[in-house]
Coordinates of N, CA and C in Angstrom, one line a residue:
M24 N 80.3 1.9 -63.7 CA 80.2 2.2 -62.3 C 79.6 3.6 -62.1
E25 N 80.1 4.6 -62.9 CA 79.7 6.0 -62.8 C 78.2 6.1 -63.2
K26 N 77.8 5.3 -64.2 CA 76.4 5.3 -64.7 C 75.5 4.8 -63.6
H27 N 75.9 3.8 -62.8 CA 75.1 3.2 -61.8 C 75.0 4.3 -60.6
I28 N 76.0 5.0 -60.3 CA 76.0 6.0 -59.2 C 75.0 7.1 -59.6
K29 N 75.1 7.6 -60.9 CA 74.2 8.6 -61.3 C 72.8 8.2 -61.3
A30 N 72.5 7.0 -61.8 CA 71.2 6.4 -61.8 C 70.7 6.3 -60.3
W31 N 71.5 5.8 -59.4 CA 71.1 5.7 -58.0 C 70.8 7.1 -57.4
L32 N 71.7 8.1 -57.7 CA 71.4 9.4 -57.2 C 70.1 10.0 -57.7
F33 N 69.9 9.8 -59.0 CA 68.7 10.3 -59.6 C 67.4 9.6 -59.0
S34 N 67.5 8.3 -58.8 CA 66.4 7.6 -58.2 C 66.2 8.1 -56.7
A35 N 67.3 8.3 -56.0 CA 67.2 8.7 -54.6 C 66.5 10.1 -54.5
L36 N 66.9 11.0 -55.4 CA 66.3 12.3 -55.5 C 64.9 12.3 -55.8
F37 N 64.5 11.5 -56.8 CA 63.1 11.3 -57.2 C 62.3 10.8 -56.1
I38 N 62.7 9.7 -55.5 CA 62.0 9.1 -54.3 C 61.9 10.1 -53.2
S39 N 62.9 10.8 -52.9 CA 62.9 11.8 -51.8 C 61.9 12.9 -52.1
S40 N 61.9 13.4 -53.3 CA 60.9 14.5 -53.6 C 59.5 14.0 -53.7
S41 N 59.3 12.7 -54.2 CA 58.0 12.1 -54.2 C 57.5 11.9 -52.8
A42 N 58.3 11.5 -51.9 CA 57.9 11.3 -50.5 C 57.6 12.6 -49.8
M43 N 58.4 13.6 -50.1 CA 58.1 14.9 -49.5 C 56.8 15.5 -50.0
A44 N 56.4 15.2 -51.3 CA 55.2 15.7 -51.8 C 54.0 15.1 -51.0
K45 N 54.1 14.0 -50.4 CA 53.0 13.4 -49.7 C 53.0 13.8 -48.2
D46 N 54.0 14.5 -47.8 CA 54.1 14.9 -46.4 C 53.1 15.9 -46.0
V47 N 52.6 16.7 -47.0 CA 51.6 17.7 -46.8 C 50.6 17.6 -47.9
E48 N 49.3 17.7 -47.5 CA 48.2 17.7 -48.4 C 47.3 18.9 -48.1
L49 N 47.0 19.7 -49.2 CA 46.0 20.7 -49.0 C 44.7 20.1 -49.3
I50 N 43.9 19.9 -48.2 CA 42.6 19.2 -48.3 C 41.5 20.0 -48.9
K51 N 41.4 21.3 -48.4 CA 40.3 22.1 -48.8 C 40.7 23.6 -48.7
V52 N 40.3 24.4 -49.7 CA 40.4 25.8 -49.6 C 39.1 26.4 -49.8
E53 N 38.8 27.4 -49.0 CA 37.5 28.1 -49.2 C 37.6 29.6 -48.9
T54 N 36.7 30.3 -49.5 CA 36.7 31.8 -49.3 C 35.4 32.2 -48.7
S55 N 35.4 33.3 -48.0 CA 34.2 33.8 -47.4 C 34.4 35.3 -47.1
D56 N 33.4 36.0 -46.7 CA 33.5 37.4 -46.3 C 32.8 37.7 -45.0
P57 N 33.5 37.3 -43.9 CA 32.9 37.5 -42.6 C 32.8 39.0 -42.2
N58 N 31.8 39.3 -41.4 CA 31.8 40.7 -40.8 C 32.8 40.8 -39.8
T59 N 33.2 42.1 -39.5 CA 34.1 42.4 -38.4 C 33.5 41.9 -37.1
P60 N 34.2 41.1 -36.3 CA 33.6 40.6 -35.1 C 33.5 41.8 -34.1
L61 N 32.5 41.8 -33.3 CA 32.3 42.7 -32.2 C 32.4 42.0 -30.9
Y62 N 33.3 42.3 -30.1 CA 33.5 41.6 -28.8 C 32.6 42.2 -27.8
Q63 N 31.9 41.3 -27.0 CA 31.1 41.8 -25.9 C 31.4 41.0 -24.7
N64 N 31.1 41.7 -23.5 CA 31.3 41.0 -22.3 C 30.0 40.3 -22.0
E65 N 29.9 39.7 -20.8 CA 28.7 38.9 -20.4 C 27.5 39.7 -20.3
E66 N 27.6 41.0 -20.1 CA 26.4 41.9 -20.0 C 26.0 42.4 -21.4
G67 N 26.7 42.0 -22.4 CA 26.4 42.5 -23.8 C 26.9 43.9 -24.1
M68 N 27.9 44.4 -23.3 CA 28.5 45.7 -23.6 C 29.7 45.4 -24.5
D69 N 29.9 46.3 -25.4 CA 31.1 46.3 -26.2 C 32.4 46.4 -25.3
T70 N 33.4 45.5 -25.6 CA 34.5 45.5 -24.7 C 35.7 45.0 -25.5
L71 N 36.9 45.2 -24.9 CA 38.1 44.6 -25.4 C 38.5 43.4 -24.5
Q72 N 37.8 43.2 -23.4 CA 38.2 42.2 -22.5 C 37.9 40.8 -23.1
V73 N 38.8 39.8 -22.8 CA 38.6 38.5 -23.4 C 37.8 37.6 -22.5
K74 N 37.8 37.8 -21.2 CA 37.0 37.0 -20.3 C 35.5 37.0 -20.7
G75 N 35.0 35.8 -20.9 CA 33.6 35.7 -21.3 C 33.3 36.2 -22.7
L76 N 34.3 36.1 -23.5 CA 34.2 36.6 -24.9 C 33.2 35.9 -25.7
M77 N 32.4 36.7 -26.4 CA 31.4 36.2 -27.4 C 31.6 37.0 -28.6
Q78 N 31.3 36.4 -29.8 CA 31.4 37.1 -31.0 C 30.0 37.4 -31.5
A79 N 29.8 38.7 -31.9 CA 28.5 39.1 -32.5 C 28.9 39.7 -33.8
S80 N 28.0 39.6 -34.8 CA 28.2 40.1 -36.1 C 27.3 41.2 -36.4
T81 N 27.4 42.3 -35.7 CA 26.5 43.4 -35.9 C 27.2 44.5 -36.9
S82 N 28.4 44.3 -37.1 CA 29.1 45.2 -38.0 C 28.7 45.0 -39.5
T83 N 28.7 46.0 -40.3 CA 28.4 45.8 -41.7 C 29.7 45.7 -42.5
K84 N 30.9 45.8 -41.9 CA 32.1 45.8 -42.5 C 32.5 44.3 -42.8
K85 N 32.8 44.0 -44.1 CA 33.1 42.6 -44.5 C 34.5 42.5 -44.9
W86 N 35.2 41.5 -44.3 CA 36.6 41.2 -44.6 C 36.6 40.1 -45.7
F87 N 37.6 40.0 -46.5 CA 37.8 38.8 -47.3 C 38.6 37.8 -46.6
R88 N 38.2 36.6 -46.6 CA 38.9 35.5 -45.9 C 39.1 34.3 -46.8
I89 N 40.4 33.8 -46.9 CA 40.7 32.6 -47.6 C 41.3 31.7 -46.6
A90 N 40.8 30.5 -46.5 CA 41.2 29.5 -45.5 C 41.6 28.2 -46.1
A91 N 42.6 27.6 -45.6 CA 43.1 26.3 -46.1 C 43.1 25.3 -45.0
E92 N 42.6 24.1 -45.2 CA 42.7 23.0 -44.3 C 43.8 22.1 -44.9
Y93 N 44.7 21.6 -44.1 CA 45.8 20.8 -44.6 C 46.1 19.7 -43.6
S94 N 46.8 18.6 -44.1 CA 47.2 17.5 -43.3 C 48.7 17.3 -43.5
T95 N 49.3 16.8 -42.4 CA 50.7 16.4 -42.5 C 50.9 15.0 -42.1
S96 N 51.8 14.3 -42.7 CA 52.0 12.8 -42.4 C 53.2 12.5 -41.6
L97 N 54.1 13.5 -41.5 CA 55.3 13.3 -40.6 C 54.9 13.4 -39.2
E98 N 55.7 12.7 -38.3 CA 55.4 12.9 -36.9 C 55.5 14.4 -36.5
W99 N 56.5 15.1 -36.9 CA 56.6 16.5 -36.8 C 57.2 17.1 -38.0
T100 N 56.5 18.2 -38.5 CA 57.1 19.0 -39.6 C 57.7 20.2 -39.0
D101 N 59.0 20.4 -39.2 CA 59.7 21.6 -38.5 C 59.1 22.9 -39.0
R102 N 58.9 23.1 -40.3 CA 58.5 24.4 -40.8 C 57.7 24.2 -42.1
L103 N 56.6 24.9 -42.2 CA 55.8 24.8 -43.4 C 55.4 26.3 -43.7
T104 N 55.6 26.6 -45.0 CA 55.2 28.0 -45.5 C 54.0 27.8 -46.4
L105 N 53.0 28.6 -46.2 CA 51.8 28.6 -47.1 C 51.8 30.0 -47.8
E106 N 51.8 30.0 -49.1 CA 51.7 31.2 -49.9 C 50.3 31.2 -50.5
Y107 N 49.6 32.3 -50.3 CA 48.2 32.5 -50.8 C 48.2 33.5 -51.9
Y108 N 47.5 33.2 -53.0 CA 47.4 34.1 -54.1 C 45.9 34.3 -54.5
V109 N 45.4 35.5 -54.6 CA 44.0 35.8 -54.8 C 43.9 36.7 -56.0
L110 N 43.1 36.4 -57.0 CA 42.8 37.2 -58.1 C 41.3 37.5 -58.2
F111 N 41.0 38.8 -58.1 CA 39.6 39.3 -58.2 C 39.3 39.4 -59.6
P112 N 38.0 39.3 -60.0 CA 37.6 39.5 -61.4 C 38.0 40.9 -61.9
D113 N 38.4 40.9 -63.1 CA 38.8 42.2 -63.8 C 40.0 42.8 -63.2
S114 N 40.8 42.1 -62.4 CA 42.0 42.6 -61.8 C 43.2 42.1 -62.6
T115 N 44.2 42.9 -62.8 CA 45.4 42.5 -63.5 C 46.5 42.1 -62.5
N116 N 46.3 42.4 -61.3 CA 47.3 42.1 -60.2 C 46.8 41.0 -59.3
V117 N 47.7 40.2 -58.8 CA 47.3 39.2 -57.8 C 47.7 39.7 -56.4
Y118 N 46.8 39.3 -55.4 CA 47.1 39.7 -54.0 C 47.8 38.5 -53.4
K119 N 48.8 38.7 -52.7 CA 49.6 37.7 -52.1 C 49.8 37.8 -50.6
G120 N 49.8 36.7 -49.9 CA 50.0 36.6 -48.5 C 50.8 35.4 -48.2
V121 N 51.8 35.5 -47.2 CA 52.6 34.4 -46.9 C 52.6 34.2 -45.4
V122 N 52.5 33.0 -44.9 CA 52.6 32.7 -43.5 C 53.4 31.4 -43.3
S123 N 54.2 31.4 -42.3 CA 55.0 30.2 -42.0 C 54.7 29.7 -40.6
Y124 N 54.5 28.3 -40.5 CA 54.2 27.7 -39.3 C 55.4 26.8 -38.8
V125 N 55.5 26.6 -37.5 CA 56.6 25.7 -37.0 C 56.0 24.7 -36.1
D126 N 56.8 23.6 -35.9 CA 56.5 22.5 -34.9 C 55.0 22.0 -35.2
I127 N 54.8 21.5 -36.4 CA 53.5 21.0 -36.8 C 53.4 19.5 -36.5
P128 N 52.5 19.0 -35.7 CA 52.4 17.6 -35.4 C 51.6 16.9 -36.6
E129 N 51.8 15.6 -36.7 CA 51.1 14.8 -37.7 C 49.6 15.0 -37.4
G130 N 48.8 15.1 -38.5 CA 47.4 15.1 -38.4 C 46.7 15.8 -39.5
R131 N 45.3 15.8 -39.5 CA 44.5 16.3 -40.6 C 43.8 17.6 -40.3
E132 N 43.8 18.0 -39.1 CA 42.9 19.2 -38.8 C 43.7 20.5 -38.6
H133 N 44.6 20.7 -39.5 CA 45.4 22.0 -39.4 C 44.7 23.0 -40.2
L134 N 44.6 24.2 -39.7 CA 43.9 25.3 -40.5 C 44.9 26.5 -40.6
S135 N 44.7 27.2 -41.7 CA 45.5 28.4 -42.0 C 44.5 29.4 -42.6
E136 N 44.7 30.7 -42.3 CA 43.8 31.7 -42.9 C 44.6 33.0 -43.2
M137 N 44.1 33.7 -44.3 CA 44.6 35.0 -44.6 C 43.4 35.9 -44.8
Y138 N 43.6 37.2 -44.6 CA 42.4 38.1 -44.7 C 42.9 39.3 -45.5
M139 N 41.8 40.0 -46.1 CA 42.0 41.3 -46.7 C 41.2 42.3 -45.9
H140 N 41.8 43.4 -45.5 CA 41.0 44.4 -44.7 C 39.7 44.8 -45.4
F141 N 38.7 45.1 -44.7 CA 37.4 45.4 -45.2 C 37.4 46.6 -46.2
N142 N 38.2 47.6 -46.0 CA 38.3 48.7 -46.9 C 38.9 48.3 -48.3
S143 N 39.9 47.5 -48.2 CA 40.6 47.0 -49.5 C 39.6 46.1 -50.2
Y144 N 38.9 45.2 -49.4 CA 38.0 44.3 -50.0 C 36.8 45.1 -50.7
A145 N 36.3 46.1 -50.1 CA 35.2 46.8 -50.6 C 35.7 47.6 -51.9
R146 N 36.9 48.0 -51.9 CA 37.4 48.8 -53.0 C 37.7 47.9 -54.2
H147 N 38.3 46.7 -54.0 CA 38.8 45.9 -55.1 C 37.9 44.8 -55.6
Y148 N 36.9 44.4 -54.8 CA 36.0 43.3 -55.3 C 34.6 43.8 -55.5
K149 N 34.1 43.5 -56.7 CA 32.8 44.0 -57.1 C 31.8 42.8 -57.1
R150 N 32.1 41.8 -58.0 CA 31.3 40.6 -58.0 C 32.0 39.7 -59.0
G151 N 31.6 38.4 -58.9 CA 32.2 37.4 -59.8 C 33.0 36.4 -59.1
L152 N 33.6 35.4 -59.8 CA 34.3 34.3 -59.2 C 35.7 34.8 -58.9
I153 N 36.1 34.6 -57.6 CA 37.5 34.9 -57.1 C 38.3 33.7 -57.4
Q154 N 39.4 33.9 -58.1 CA 40.4 32.9 -58.4 C 41.4 32.8 -57.2
Y155 N 41.9 31.6 -56.9 CA 42.9 31.5 -55.8 C 43.9 30.4 -56.1
A156 N 45.0 30.5 -55.4 CA 45.9 29.4 -55.3 C 46.6 29.4 -54.0
V157 N 46.7 28.2 -53.4 CA 47.5 28.1 -52.1 C 48.6 27.1 -52.4
V158 N 49.8 27.6 -52.1 CA 51.0 26.8 -52.4 C 51.7 26.5 -51.0
A159 N 51.9 25.2 -50.8 CA 52.6 24.7 -49.5 C 54.1 24.5 -49.9
L160 N 55.0 25.0 -49.0 CA 56.4 24.8 -49.3 C 57.1 24.3 -48.0
I161 N 58.1 23.4 -48.2 CA 59.0 23.0 -47.2 C 60.4 23.2 -47.7
D162 N 61.2 23.9 -46.9 CA 62.5 24.3 -47.4 C 62.6 24.9 -48.7
G163 N 61.6 25.8 -49.0 CA 61.5 26.5 -50.3 C 61.1 25.7 -51.5
K164 N 60.7 24.4 -51.3 CA 60.3 23.5 -52.4 C 58.8 23.3 -52.3
T165 N 58.1 23.5 -53.4 CA 56.6 23.3 -53.4 C 56.3 21.8 -53.2
V166 N 55.4 21.6 -52.2 CA 55.0 20.2 -51.9 C 53.6 19.9 -52.1
A167 N 52.8 21.0 -52.3 CA 51.3 20.8 -52.5 C 50.8 22.2 -53.1
V168 N 49.8 22.0 -53.9 CA 49.1 23.2 -54.5 C 47.6 22.9 -54.6
N169 N 46.8 23.9 -54.3 CA 45.4 23.8 -54.4 C 44.9 25.1 -55.1
T170 N 44.3 25.0 -56.3 CA 43.8 26.2 -57.0 C 42.5 25.9 -57.7
N171 N 41.7 26.9 -57.8 CA 40.4 26.8 -58.5 C 40.5 27.3 -60.0
K172 N 41.7 27.8 -60.3 CA 41.9 28.3 -61.7 C 43.0 27.4 -62.3
R173 N 42.5 26.6 -63.3 CA 43.4 25.6 -63.8 C 44.3 26.1 -65.0
K174 N 44.0 27.1 -65.7 CA 44.8 27.5 -66.9 C 45.0 29.0 -66.8
P175 N 46.2 29.4 -67.2 CA 47.3 28.6 -67.4 C 47.9 28.0 -66.1
E176 N 48.7 27.0 -66.2 CA 49.3 26.4 -65.0 C 50.2 27.4 -64.3
E177 N 50.2 27.4 -63.0 CA 50.9 28.3 -62.2 C 50.8 29.7 -62.6
W178 N 49.5 30.1 -62.9 CA 49.1 31.4 -63.3 C 49.6 32.5 -62.4
W179 N 49.7 32.2 -61.1 CA 50.1 33.2 -60.1 C 51.5 33.7 -60.2
K180 N 52.4 32.9 -60.9 CA 53.8 33.2 -61.1 C 54.0 34.2 -62.2
T181 N 53.0 34.4 -63.0 CA 53.2 35.3 -64.2 C 52.5 36.6 -64.0
M182 N 51.9 36.8 -62.9 CA 51.1 38.1 -62.7 C 51.9 39.0 -61.7
P183 N 51.7 40.3 -61.9 CA 52.3 41.2 -61.0 C 51.5 41.2 -59.6
V184 N 52.3 41.4 -58.6 CA 51.7 41.3 -57.2 C 51.2 42.7 -56.8
H185 N 50.0 42.8 -56.4 CA 49.4 44.1 -55.9 C 50.1 44.5 -54.6
T186 N 50.2 45.8 -54.5 CA 50.9 46.3 -53.3 C 50.2 46.1 -52.0
C187 N 48.8 46.0 -52.1 CA 48.0 45.7 -50.9 C 47.9 44.2 -50.8
G188 N 48.6 43.6 -49.9 CA 48.7 42.1 -49.7 C 47.6 41.6 -48.8
L189 N 47.7 40.4 -48.5 CA 46.8 39.7 -47.6 C 47.4 39.7 -46.2
L190 N 46.6 39.7 -45.2 CA 47.0 39.8 -43.8 C 46.9 38.4 -43.1
D191 N 47.9 38.0 -42.4 CA 47.7 36.7 -41.6 C 46.8 37.0 -40.5
R192 N 46.2 36.0 -39.9 CA 45.1 36.2 -38.9 C 45.6 36.9 -37.7
S193 N 46.9 36.8 -37.4 CA 47.4 37.5 -36.2 C 47.3 39.0 -36.3
M194 N 47.0 39.5 -37.5 CA 46.9 41.0 -37.7 C 45.4 41.4 -37.9
T195 N 44.5 40.5 -37.4 CA 43.1 40.8 -37.6 C 42.4 40.6 -36.3
P196 N 41.1 41.0 -36.2 CA 40.3 40.7 -35.0 C 39.9 39.3 -34.8
F197 N 40.2 38.4 -35.8 CA 39.8 37.0 -35.8 C 40.8 36.1 -35.1
V198 N 41.9 36.7 -34.6 CA 43.0 35.9 -34.1 C 42.6 35.1 -32.8
V199 N 41.5 35.5 -32.1 CA 41.2 34.8 -30.8 C 40.3 33.6 -31.0
F200 N 39.8 33.4 -32.2 CA 38.9 32.3 -32.4 C 39.6 31.0 -32.9
N201 N 39.2 29.9 -32.4 CA 39.7 28.5 -32.8 C 41.2 28.5 -32.7
V202 N 41.8 29.0 -31.7 CA 43.2 29.1 -31.5 C 43.9 27.7 -31.7
E203 N 43.3 26.7 -31.1 CA 44.0 25.4 -31.1 C 44.0 24.7 -32.5
K204 N 43.3 25.2 -33.5 CA 43.3 24.7 -34.8 C 44.4 25.2 -35.7
F205 N 45.1 26.2 -35.1 CA 46.2 26.9 -35.9 C 47.5 26.6 -35.2
E206 N 48.5 26.3 -36.0 CA 49.9 26.1 -35.5 C 50.6 27.4 -35.2
A207 N 51.7 27.2 -34.5 CA 52.5 28.4 -34.1 C 53.1 29.0 -35.3
Q208 N 53.0 30.3 -35.4 CA 53.6 31.0 -36.5 C 55.0 31.3 -36.3
E209 N 55.8 31.2 -37.3 CA 57.3 31.5 -37.2 C 57.4 33.0 -37.0
R210 N 58.0 33.4 -35.8 CA 58.2 34.8 -35.6 C 59.7 35.1 -35.3
C211 N 60.5 34.0 -35.1 CA 61.9 34.3 -34.8 C 62.7 34.1 -36.1
S212 N 63.9 34.6 -36.1 CA 64.8 34.4 -37.2 C 66.1 33.9 -36.7
L213 N 66.7 33.0 -37.3 CA 68.0 32.5 -36.9 C 69.1 33.4 -37.5
Q214 N 70.0 33.8 -36.7 CA 71.1 34.6 -37.2 C 72.5 34.0 -37.0

């Protein structure tokens, strides 16, 4: 009887973790280096006003951007954490950023972004292939991974983290664009 209970519990745990792994899929990850956006009003004057906002790319300052597109299969996902890891060529430290989203509806068009400030990007990136990993977690458990560096497996876990991390989009001038493609970020803490 005890063997049957243990086997049943093991099967239930395996099925549960397998099902959870399919609840989130990291569809695509891409990197780019957009210029700092310059906000202008309808007359073309530089402004901080949002009414009639247009983005112009006249700045020469380039940010590093890593973006993930993901899907969820549950009607609602309460909380999803994305960890971003970036390794520049010739670097011995990995750059890390973490963002958590709440109240995520089922669907395929969810976006997430992290950025590196233009000064840090200019200082630390020269040229070559940028390695990355994006890890999706629910309740602290990894449910999906997308990386362009295959060996060694889980390379980001063995590297020291650089003190200059990645910024979530709310800490950048890009926060006002495509707002409806991004889920609400977790800002509250339960005590």
